[in-house]
């Protein structure tokens, strides 16, 4: 009899978004006259910007003309896009060559696939609270996971220490769910730690475009020594509204080697085996994001989400509720008031003011007692949610 991958039996059911959906559905069934203010969503609400739409249309038209038609694309990405992304890094003062950039269908795909580069006996460190995919992708391939808790005492930005023994280190900054961002100094500690121990950092930079404090690092490659210990995984999902269009990119420096194996060459080998590349049309749309006009337009959209963050932060300031995030990230992570636990606070907001957020407990044990607001909703709903919050908790 075929033996399936038995590690799947070790996966815990993911109750978080299922429970939220069940609770909101039950509430609406019992209260059909009420409407909800959804501050829990991780999806964007604004459409693609016009520079991207124009490029997508042009690419579709190319596919109708024999001379312009594109079939299979290069597995690691079209050179026009790899070069545009390398240029984007250059503008941030980071030198990355086009053949260190790999175009992907999004960060989720990549966060799972990239584990092919590492032995299944290796150990992964996950800083909690965390984006749930890190843990699950490692369980599926049977890796050991070490959890590092973070909390208010370190602003949810823990430092490494010598008791940590791990081969793969997940770092997400700006963080989902906490919105906290590692400073240059803090991130340098992790880079030094990885180089000293021979570990590899998987740096999830899905929210780098939300950083407005220019003293904070957008890319791990801004740090000294990162080229010998880090892989950076990026996404256009939140940056440019590509959640449904699907595109991301990954940077693997050529200096990154372990035990005589070059990880950039290994990834070329992996991609040329396991994918036939991202579609021409999507890559053309993606390239438009990196033009001057594309950058201007996506930042107009990001500004809308950042204003939502300001509205929610003002409400929390007024109420004297502790929170982190919001300034340089699309998430706000707050302490549930009056000692409520995460789900208690969820029920309280749903029942009293019809505001839906995400209980922190769903992102790891140390998220208990905290709550996540996302800023991707509409400005109108965000304002009303903030008003209701102030009224309820004043
Ligand atoms: N990484 C983090 C931290 C995220 O929050 C998300 C999506 O919410 C992703 C990766 C996945 O991004 P993508 O849509 O590119 O798969």
Short mmCIF file of C-alpha atoms and ligand atoms in Angstrom, two decimals:
data_model
loop_
_atom_site.label_atom_id
_atom_site.label_comp_id
_atom_site.label_asym_id
_atom_site.label_seq_id
_atom_site.Cartn_x
_atom_site.Cartn_y
_atom_site.Cartn_z
CA UNK A 1 0.00 0.00 0.00
CA UNK A 2 1.21 3.49 -0.80
CA UNK A 3 2.50 5.36 2.23
CA UNK A 4 1.49 9.02 2.05
CA UNK A 5 3.60 11.75 3.64
CA UNK A 6 2.73 10.89 7.24
CA UNK A 7 3.99 14.25 8.47
CA UNK A 8 0.64 15.68 7.37
CA UNK A 9 -0.85 13.81 10.36
CA UNK A 10 1.26 16.09 12.59
CA UNK A 11 -0.42 19.26 11.29
CA UNK A 12 -2.79 20.92 13.70
CA UNK A 13 -6.14 22.03 12.32
CA UNK A 14 -6.04 25.70 11.55
CA UNK A 15 -8.97 27.06 13.54
CA UNK A 16 -8.22 30.76 13.33
CA UNK A 17 -9.89 31.96 10.13
CA UNK A 18 -12.42 29.12 10.20
CA UNK A 19 -13.56 30.13 13.70
CA UNK A 20 -13.76 33.79 12.71
CA UNK A 21 -15.89 32.90 9.69
CA UNK A 22 -18.17 30.66 11.78
CA UNK A 23 -18.64 33.26 14.51
CA UNK A 24 -19.37 36.12 12.12
CA UNK A 25 -21.77 33.95 10.10
CA UNK A 26 -23.67 32.93 13.24
CA UNK A 27 -23.81 36.56 14.39
CA UNK A 28 -25.23 37.76 11.06
CA UNK A 29 -27.80 34.96 11.00
CA UNK A 30 -28.98 35.98 14.48
CA UNK A 31 -28.80 39.72 13.67
CA UNK A 32 -29.78 40.12 10.00
CA UNK A 33 -30.25 43.90 10.38
CA UNK A 34 -26.61 44.47 11.40
CA UNK A 35 -23.55 45.03 9.20
CA UNK A 36 -19.96 44.22 10.09
CA UNK A 37 -16.82 46.38 10.07
CA UNK A 38 -14.10 44.00 9.01
CA UNK A 39 -10.72 44.97 10.45
CA UNK A 40 -9.41 41.41 10.28
CA UNK A 41 -8.85 40.95 6.58
CA UNK A 42 -5.39 40.26 5.21
CA UNK A 43 -6.53 40.99 1.65
CA UNK A 44 -6.31 44.38 -0.01
CA UNK A 45 -9.44 46.35 -0.89
CA UNK A 46 -8.10 48.73 -3.57
CA UNK A 47 -7.81 47.64 -7.22
CA UNK A 48 -4.60 47.43 -9.24
CA UNK A 49 -3.16 50.81 -10.21
CA UNK A 50 -3.60 52.09 -13.77
CA UNK A 51 0.08 51.63 -14.77
CA UNK A 52 -0.24 47.90 -14.01
CA UNK A 53 -3.62 47.59 -15.77
CA UNK A 54 -2.22 49.27 -18.90
CA UNK A 55 0.79 46.92 -18.95
CA UNK A 56 -1.47 43.88 -18.47
CA UNK A 57 -3.69 44.97 -21.38
CA UNK A 58 -0.68 45.54 -23.63
CA UNK A 59 0.71 42.12 -22.72
CA UNK A 60 -2.61 40.46 -23.53
CA UNK A 61 -2.55 42.16 -26.93
CA UNK A 62 1.03 40.94 -27.50
CA UNK A 63 -0.22 37.38 -27.09
CA UNK A 64 -2.57 37.91 -30.07
CA UNK A 65 0.23 38.87 -32.48
CA UNK A 66 2.60 36.29 -33.95
CA UNK A 67 5.68 38.57 -33.72
CA UNK A 68 5.01 39.58 -30.10
CA UNK A 69 3.65 36.30 -28.79
CA UNK A 70 5.40 34.69 -25.79
CA UNK A 71 5.21 31.01 -24.97
CA UNK A 72 7.18 29.47 -22.10
CA UNK A 73 8.97 32.09 -20.07
CA UNK A 74 12.43 31.62 -18.54
CA UNK A 75 11.96 29.56 -15.37
CA UNK A 76 13.70 32.03 -13.06
CA UNK A 77 11.93 35.07 -14.50
CA UNK A 78 12.02 37.31 -17.59
CA UNK A 79 15.23 39.32 -17.81
CA UNK A 80 13.26 42.60 -18.22
CA UNK A 81 11.70 41.97 -14.80
CA UNK A 82 14.78 40.57 -13.03
CA UNK A 83 16.66 43.67 -14.15
CA UNK A 84 13.85 46.02 -13.06
CA UNK A 85 13.87 44.42 -9.59
CA UNK A 86 17.69 44.63 -9.36
CA UNK A 87 17.31 48.34 -10.20
CA UNK A 88 14.68 48.73 -7.47
CA UNK A 89 17.25 47.39 -4.99
CA UNK A 90 19.90 49.73 -6.39
CA UNK A 91 17.62 52.67 -5.59
CA UNK A 92 17.58 51.48 -1.99
CA UNK A 93 21.39 51.39 -2.06
CA UNK A 94 21.55 47.59 -2.20
CA UNK A 95 23.55 45.81 -4.88
CA UNK A 96 21.79 42.75 -6.21
CA UNK A 97 22.43 41.32 -9.68
CA UNK A 98 19.58 40.30 -11.98
CA UNK A 99 20.58 36.64 -11.76
CA UNK A 100 20.22 36.75 -7.98
CA UNK A 101 16.54 37.70 -8.42
CA UNK A 102 14.00 34.91 -8.99
CA UNK A 103 10.47 35.82 -10.07
CA UNK A 104 7.80 33.81 -8.25
CA UNK A 105 4.04 33.43 -8.14
CA UNK A 106 3.97 34.94 -4.66
CA UNK A 107 5.60 34.68 -1.27
CA UNK A 108 3.42 31.82 0.00
CA UNK A 109 4.43 29.58 -2.87
CA UNK A 110 8.05 30.50 -2.35
CA UNK A 111 8.06 30.10 1.44
CA UNK A 112 6.95 26.51 0.93
CA UNK A 113 9.06 25.66 -2.11
CA UNK A 114 12.32 27.16 -0.81
CA UNK A 115 12.51 24.46 1.86
CA UNK A 116 13.64 22.09 -0.92
CA UNK A 117 17.07 23.70 -0.44
CA UNK A 118 17.43 22.34 3.10
CA UNK A 119 17.89 18.91 4.57
CA UNK A 120 14.75 17.49 6.17
CA UNK A 121 16.80 16.86 9.32
CA UNK A 122 17.47 20.56 9.74
CA UNK A 123 15.76 22.60 12.44
CA UNK A 124 13.71 25.74 11.78
CA UNK A 125 13.36 28.62 14.22
CA UNK A 126 10.04 30.44 14.19
CA UNK A 127 9.70 33.70 16.12
CA UNK A 128 6.19 33.83 17.56
CA UNK A 129 3.58 35.22 17.13
CA UNK A 130 4.06 34.25 13.49
CA UNK A 131 2.49 33.95 10.08
CA UNK A 132 1.16 30.35 10.32
CA UNK A 133 2.66 29.11 7.02
CA UNK A 134 6.21 28.94 8.43
CA UNK A 135 5.30 26.28 10.96
CA UNK A 136 3.03 24.25 8.69
CA UNK A 137 5.44 24.14 5.73
CA UNK A 138 8.13 22.70 8.00
CA UNK A 139 5.81 20.19 9.62
CA UNK A 140 4.82 18.92 6.16
CA UNK A 141 8.43 18.11 5.39
CA UNK A 142 9.09 16.64 8.84
CA UNK A 143 11.48 19.29 10.14
CA UNK A 144 11.98 20.02 13.78
CA UNK A 145 10.70 23.45 14.81
CA UNK A 146 12.05 25.60 17.61
CA UNK A 147 9.69 28.34 18.80
CA UNK A 148 11.03 31.64 20.11
CA UNK A 149 8.42 33.66 21.97
CA UNK A 150 8.36 37.42 21.83
CA UNK A 151 6.37 39.89 23.89
CA UNK A 152 5.80 43.43 25.04
CA UNK A 153 9.09 43.40 26.97
CA UNK A 154 11.06 43.35 23.70
CA UNK A 155 8.45 45.09 21.54
CA UNK A 156 7.83 41.68 19.85
CA UNK A 157 11.34 41.94 18.37
CA UNK A 158 13.47 39.36 20.18
CA UNK A 159 17.26 39.12 19.91
CA UNK A 160 19.14 35.90 19.25
CA UNK A 161 20.94 34.15 22.06
CA UNK A 162 23.35 31.26 22.19
CA UNK A 163 20.73 28.84 23.49
CA UNK A 164 19.08 28.90 20.03
CA UNK A 165 20.14 25.95 17.91
CA UNK A 166 18.56 26.18 14.46
CA UNK A 167 19.58 25.87 10.82
CA UNK A 168 16.81 27.93 9.24
CA UNK A 169 15.77 31.22 10.89
CA UNK A 170 12.48 32.84 9.87
CA UNK A 171 12.43 36.60 10.25
CA UNK A 172 9.46 38.64 9.10
CA UNK A 173 9.92 42.42 9.21
CA UNK A 174 7.65 44.41 9.05
CA UNK A 175 5.93 41.62 10.89
CA UNK A 176 2.63 39.92 10.34
CA UNK A 177 0.82 39.85 12.77
CA UNK A 178 2.54 42.37 15.09
CA UNK A 179 3.48 45.13 12.63
CA UNK A 180 6.78 45.47 14.53
CA UNK A 181 9.89 46.24 12.46
CA UNK A 182 13.48 45.26 13.34
CA UNK A 183 15.89 48.17 13.56
CA UNK A 184 19.17 47.99 11.69
CA UNK A 185 21.00 47.17 14.92
CA UNK A 186 18.55 44.41 15.89
CA UNK A 187 18.62 42.83 12.44
CA UNK A 188 22.41 42.99 12.39
CA UNK A 189 22.41 40.86 15.54
CA UNK A 190 20.48 38.15 13.68
CA UNK A 191 22.77 38.38 10.63
CA UNK A 192 25.86 38.04 12.84
CA UNK A 193 24.26 35.16 14.72
CA UNK A 194 23.44 33.35 11.44
CA UNK A 195 26.95 33.82 10.06
CA UNK A 196 28.52 32.67 13.32
CA UNK A 197 26.40 29.51 13.46
CA UNK A 198 26.18 28.71 9.75
CA UNK A 199 22.37 29.14 9.76
CA UNK A 200 20.38 30.60 6.89
CA UNK A 201 17.85 33.40 7.45
CA UNK A 202 14.64 33.29 5.42
CA UNK A 203 13.75 36.98 5.49
CA UNK A 204 10.10 37.61 4.69
CA UNK A 205 9.92 41.18 3.37
CA UNK A 206 6.29 41.02 2.16
CA UNK A 207 5.55 44.39 3.83
CA UNK A 208 8.77 46.34 3.16
CA UNK A 209 6.94 48.95 1.06
CA UNK A 210 5.03 50.06 4.17
CA UNK A 211 8.15 51.29 5.96
CA UNK A 212 8.21 55.08 6.20
CA UNK A 213 10.87 55.52 8.87
CA UNK A 214 13.92 55.54 6.64
CA UNK A 215 16.24 54.51 9.48
CA UNK A 216 14.59 51.04 9.33
CA UNK A 217 15.88 48.41 6.89
CA UNK A 218 13.64 47.49 3.92
CA UNK A 219 15.93 44.64 2.91
CA UNK A 220 18.14 42.34 4.93
CA UNK A 221 20.82 42.96 2.31
CA UNK A 222 21.23 46.47 3.73
CA UNK A 223 23.05 44.74 6.60
CA UNK A 224 26.72 43.83 6.61
CA UNK A 225 27.30 40.11 6.08
CA UNK A 226 23.75 39.28 4.95
CA UNK A 227 24.92 38.06 1.54
CA UNK A 228 26.52 35.02 3.16
CA UNK A 229 23.55 34.04 5.33
CA UNK A 230 20.20 35.25 3.96
CA UNK A 231 17.49 34.67 1.39
CA UNK A 232 14.90 37.43 0.97
CA UNK A 233 11.33 36.59 -0.02
CA UNK A 234 9.15 39.41 -1.33
CA UNK A 235 5.63 39.81 -2.63
CA UNK A 236 3.68 42.28 -4.72
CA UNK A 237 0.47 41.21 -2.96
CA UNK A 238 0.21 44.02 -0.41
CA UNK A 239 2.74 46.33 -2.07
CA UNK A 240 0.80 46.57 -5.30
CA UNK A 241 -2.51 44.77 -4.79
CA UNK A 242 -1.40 41.53 -6.48
CA UNK A 243 -3.16 39.19 -4.02
CA UNK A 244 -5.29 37.80 -6.85
CA UNK A 245 -2.91 38.55 -9.72
CA UNK A 246 -0.04 36.64 -8.02
CA UNK A 247 3.58 37.69 -8.26
CA UNK A 248 6.55 37.90 -5.95
CA UNK A 249 10.33 37.61 -6.07
CA UNK A 250 13.11 36.03 -4.11
CA UNK A 251 16.73 37.12 -3.82
CA UNK A 252 19.45 34.51 -3.28
CA UNK A 253 22.98 35.98 -3.28
CA UNK A 254 25.67 34.08 -5.15
CA UNK A 255 27.88 34.10 -2.03
CA UNK A 256 25.38 32.00 -0.09
CA UNK A 257 26.99 28.59 0.32
CA UNK A 258 26.72 25.79 2.85
CA UNK A 259 28.81 22.60 2.90
CA UNK A 260 30.24 23.34 -0.53
CA UNK A 261 26.81 23.81 -2.12
CA UNK A 262 25.81 27.11 -3.71
CA UNK A 263 22.20 27.96 -2.86
CA UNK A 264 21.71 30.30 -5.83
CA UNK A 265 22.79 27.52 -8.27
CA UNK A 266 20.66 24.99 -6.40
CA UNK A 267 17.62 27.27 -6.77
CA UNK A 268 18.26 27.68 -10.51
CA UNK A 269 18.32 23.88 -10.73
CA UNK A 270 15.14 23.65 -8.64
CA UNK A 271 13.22 26.22 -10.70
CA UNK A 272 14.26 24.75 -14.04
CA UNK A 273 12.91 21.41 -12.81
CA UNK A 274 9.80 22.39 -10.92
CA UNK A 275 8.31 25.37 -12.77
CA UNK A 276 7.95 26.77 -16.24
CA UNK A 277 7.94 30.31 -14.96
CA UNK A 278 5.37 32.99 -14.24
CA UNK A 279 3.19 33.98 -17.20
CA UNK A 280 4.40 36.71 -19.57
CA UNK A 281 1.27 38.78 -18.95
CA UNK A 282 1.72 38.81 -15.16
CA UNK A 283 5.44 39.58 -15.41
CA UNK A 284 4.65 42.56 -17.67
CA UNK A 285 2.12 43.77 -15.10
CA UNK A 286 4.72 43.22 -12.38
CA UNK A 287 7.39 45.16 -14.27
CA UNK A 288 5.05 48.18 -14.39
CA UNK A 289 5.18 48.30 -10.56
CA UNK A 290 8.90 49.07 -10.76
CA UNK A 291 8.58 52.00 -13.17
CA UNK A 292 8.65 55.54 -11.72
CA UNK A 293 4.95 56.00 -12.48
CA UNK A 294 4.10 52.55 -11.08
CA UNK A 295 5.94 53.37 -7.85
CA UNK A 296 4.11 56.68 -7.56
CA UNK A 297 0.73 55.00 -8.07
CA UNK A 298 1.26 52.07 -5.69
CA UNK A 299 2.37 54.50 -2.99
CA UNK A 300 -0.89 56.43 -3.46
CA UNK A 301 -2.72 53.22 -2.55
CA UNK A 302 -0.38 52.44 0.33
CA UNK A 303 -1.09 55.96 1.63
CA UNK A 304 -4.79 55.07 1.91
CA UNK A 305 -3.94 52.04 4.09
CA UNK A 306 -1.52 54.12 6.12
CA UNK A 307 -4.25 56.68 6.79
CA UNK A 308 -6.44 53.83 8.02
CA UNK A 309 -3.61 52.88 10.38
CA UNK A 310 -3.45 56.47 11.66
CA UNK A 311 -7.20 56.51 12.35
CA UNK A 312 -6.98 53.29 14.36
CA UNK A 313 -3.81 54.36 16.20
CA UNK A 314 -5.42 57.67 17.19
CA UNK A 315 -8.35 55.76 18.67
CA UNK A 316 -6.02 53.44 20.62
CA UNK A 317 -3.94 56.40 21.84
CA UNK A 318 -7.08 58.11 23.05
CA UNK A 319 -8.12 54.95 24.89
CA UNK A 320 -4.65 54.40 26.35
CA UNK A 321 -4.41 50.91 24.90
CA UNK A 322 -0.92 49.49 24.32
CA UNK A 323 -0.11 48.59 20.73
CA UNK A 324 2.74 48.11 18.30
CA UNK A 325 2.84 48.31 14.49
CA UNK A 326 0.80 50.65 12.33
CA UNK A 327 3.50 53.22 11.60
CA UNK A 328 5.60 51.10 9.26
CA UNK A 329 3.28 48.18 8.67
CA UNK A 330 -0.32 47.51 7.65
CA UNK A 331 -1.05 45.71 10.94
CA UNK A 332 -1.70 47.01 14.44
CA UNK A 333 -1.15 44.62 17.33
CA UNK A 334 -2.87 45.66 20.51
CA UNK A 335 -3.22 44.44 24.04
CA UNK A 336 -6.77 43.35 24.81
CA UNK A 337 -8.17 45.74 27.43
CA UNK A 338 -9.30 44.75 30.93
CA UNK A 339 -7.34 41.50 30.89
CA UNK A 340 -9.62 39.93 28.29
CA UNK A 341 -8.23 37.01 26.33
CA UNK A 342 -8.04 37.19 22.53
CA UNK A 343 -11.28 35.34 21.77
CA UNK A 344 -13.17 37.06 24.57
CA UNK A 345 -12.19 40.42 23.06
CA UNK A 346 -13.15 39.15 19.60
CA UNK A 347 -16.64 38.20 20.83
CA UNK A 348 -16.99 41.46 22.74
CA UNK A 349 -16.21 43.61 19.67
CA UNK A 350 -18.38 41.49 17.39
CA UNK A 351 -21.40 41.52 19.69
CA UNK A 352 -21.18 45.08 20.97
CA UNK A 353 -19.95 47.12 17.99
CA UNK A 354 -19.91 44.69 15.03
CA UNK A 355 -16.14 45.16 14.55
CA UNK A 356 -14.23 42.05 13.45
CA UNK A 357 -10.50 41.68 14.13
CA UNK A 358 -8.13 38.74 14.48
CA UNK A 359 -7.43 37.11 17.87
CA UNK A 360 -3.69 37.07 18.58
CA UNK A 361 -3.82 33.58 20.04
CA UNK A 362 -4.21 32.24 16.48
CA UNK A 363 -0.60 33.26 15.71
CA UNK A 364 1.00 31.29 18.55
CA UNK A 365 0.63 30.88 22.31
CA UNK A 366 2.37 34.16 23.16
CA UNK A 367 -0.25 35.98 21.06
CA UNK A 368 -2.84 35.22 23.76
CA UNK A 369 -4.21 38.45 25.22
CA UNK A 370 -3.44 40.40 22.04
CA UNK A 371 -5.44 41.28 18.96
CA UNK A 372 -4.62 42.23 15.35
CA UNK A 373 -6.28 44.97 13.33
CA UNK A 374 -5.53 45.08 9.62
CA UNK A 375 -5.59 48.40 7.79
CA UNK A 376 -6.60 47.04 4.38
CA UNK A 377 -10.29 47.86 4.75
CA UNK A 378 -12.06 50.91 3.34
CA UNK A 379 -11.40 54.32 4.95
CA UNK A 380 -15.13 54.68 5.72
CA UNK A 381 -15.33 51.35 7.56
CA UNK A 382 -12.07 52.01 9.39
CA UNK A 383 -13.31 55.42 10.61
CA UNK A 384 -16.59 53.94 11.78
CA UNK A 385 -14.82 51.03 13.49
CA UNK A 386 -12.50 53.48 15.29
CA UNK A 387 -15.47 55.62 16.37
CA UNK A 388 -17.31 52.58 17.73
CA UNK A 389 -14.19 51.38 19.51
CA UNK A 390 -13.78 54.75 21.26
CA UNK A 391 -17.43 54.80 22.24
CA UNK A 392 -17.32 51.26 23.65
CA UNK A 393 -14.04 51.40 25.55
CA UNK A 394 -13.99 55.03 26.75
N1 LIG B 1 4.34 36.51 4.11
C1 LIG B 1 3.58 37.19 4.98
C2 LIG B 1 4.20 37.67 6.24
C3 LIG B 1 2.24 37.43 4.70
O1 LIG B 1 1.49 38.09 5.58
C4 LIG B 1 1.69 36.97 3.48
C5 LIG B 1 0.28 37.18 3.15
O2 LIG B 1 -0.53 37.65 3.89
C6 LIG B 1 2.52 36.26 2.62
C7 LIG B 1 3.83 36.06 2.96
C8 LIG B 1 1.97 35.70 1.35
O3 LIG B 1 2.02 36.57 0.32
P1 LIG B 1 1.60 36.16 -1.15
O4 LIG B 1 0.24 36.71 -1.37
O5 LIG B 1 2.64 36.77 -2.02
O6 LIG B 1 1.61 34.66 -1.26
#
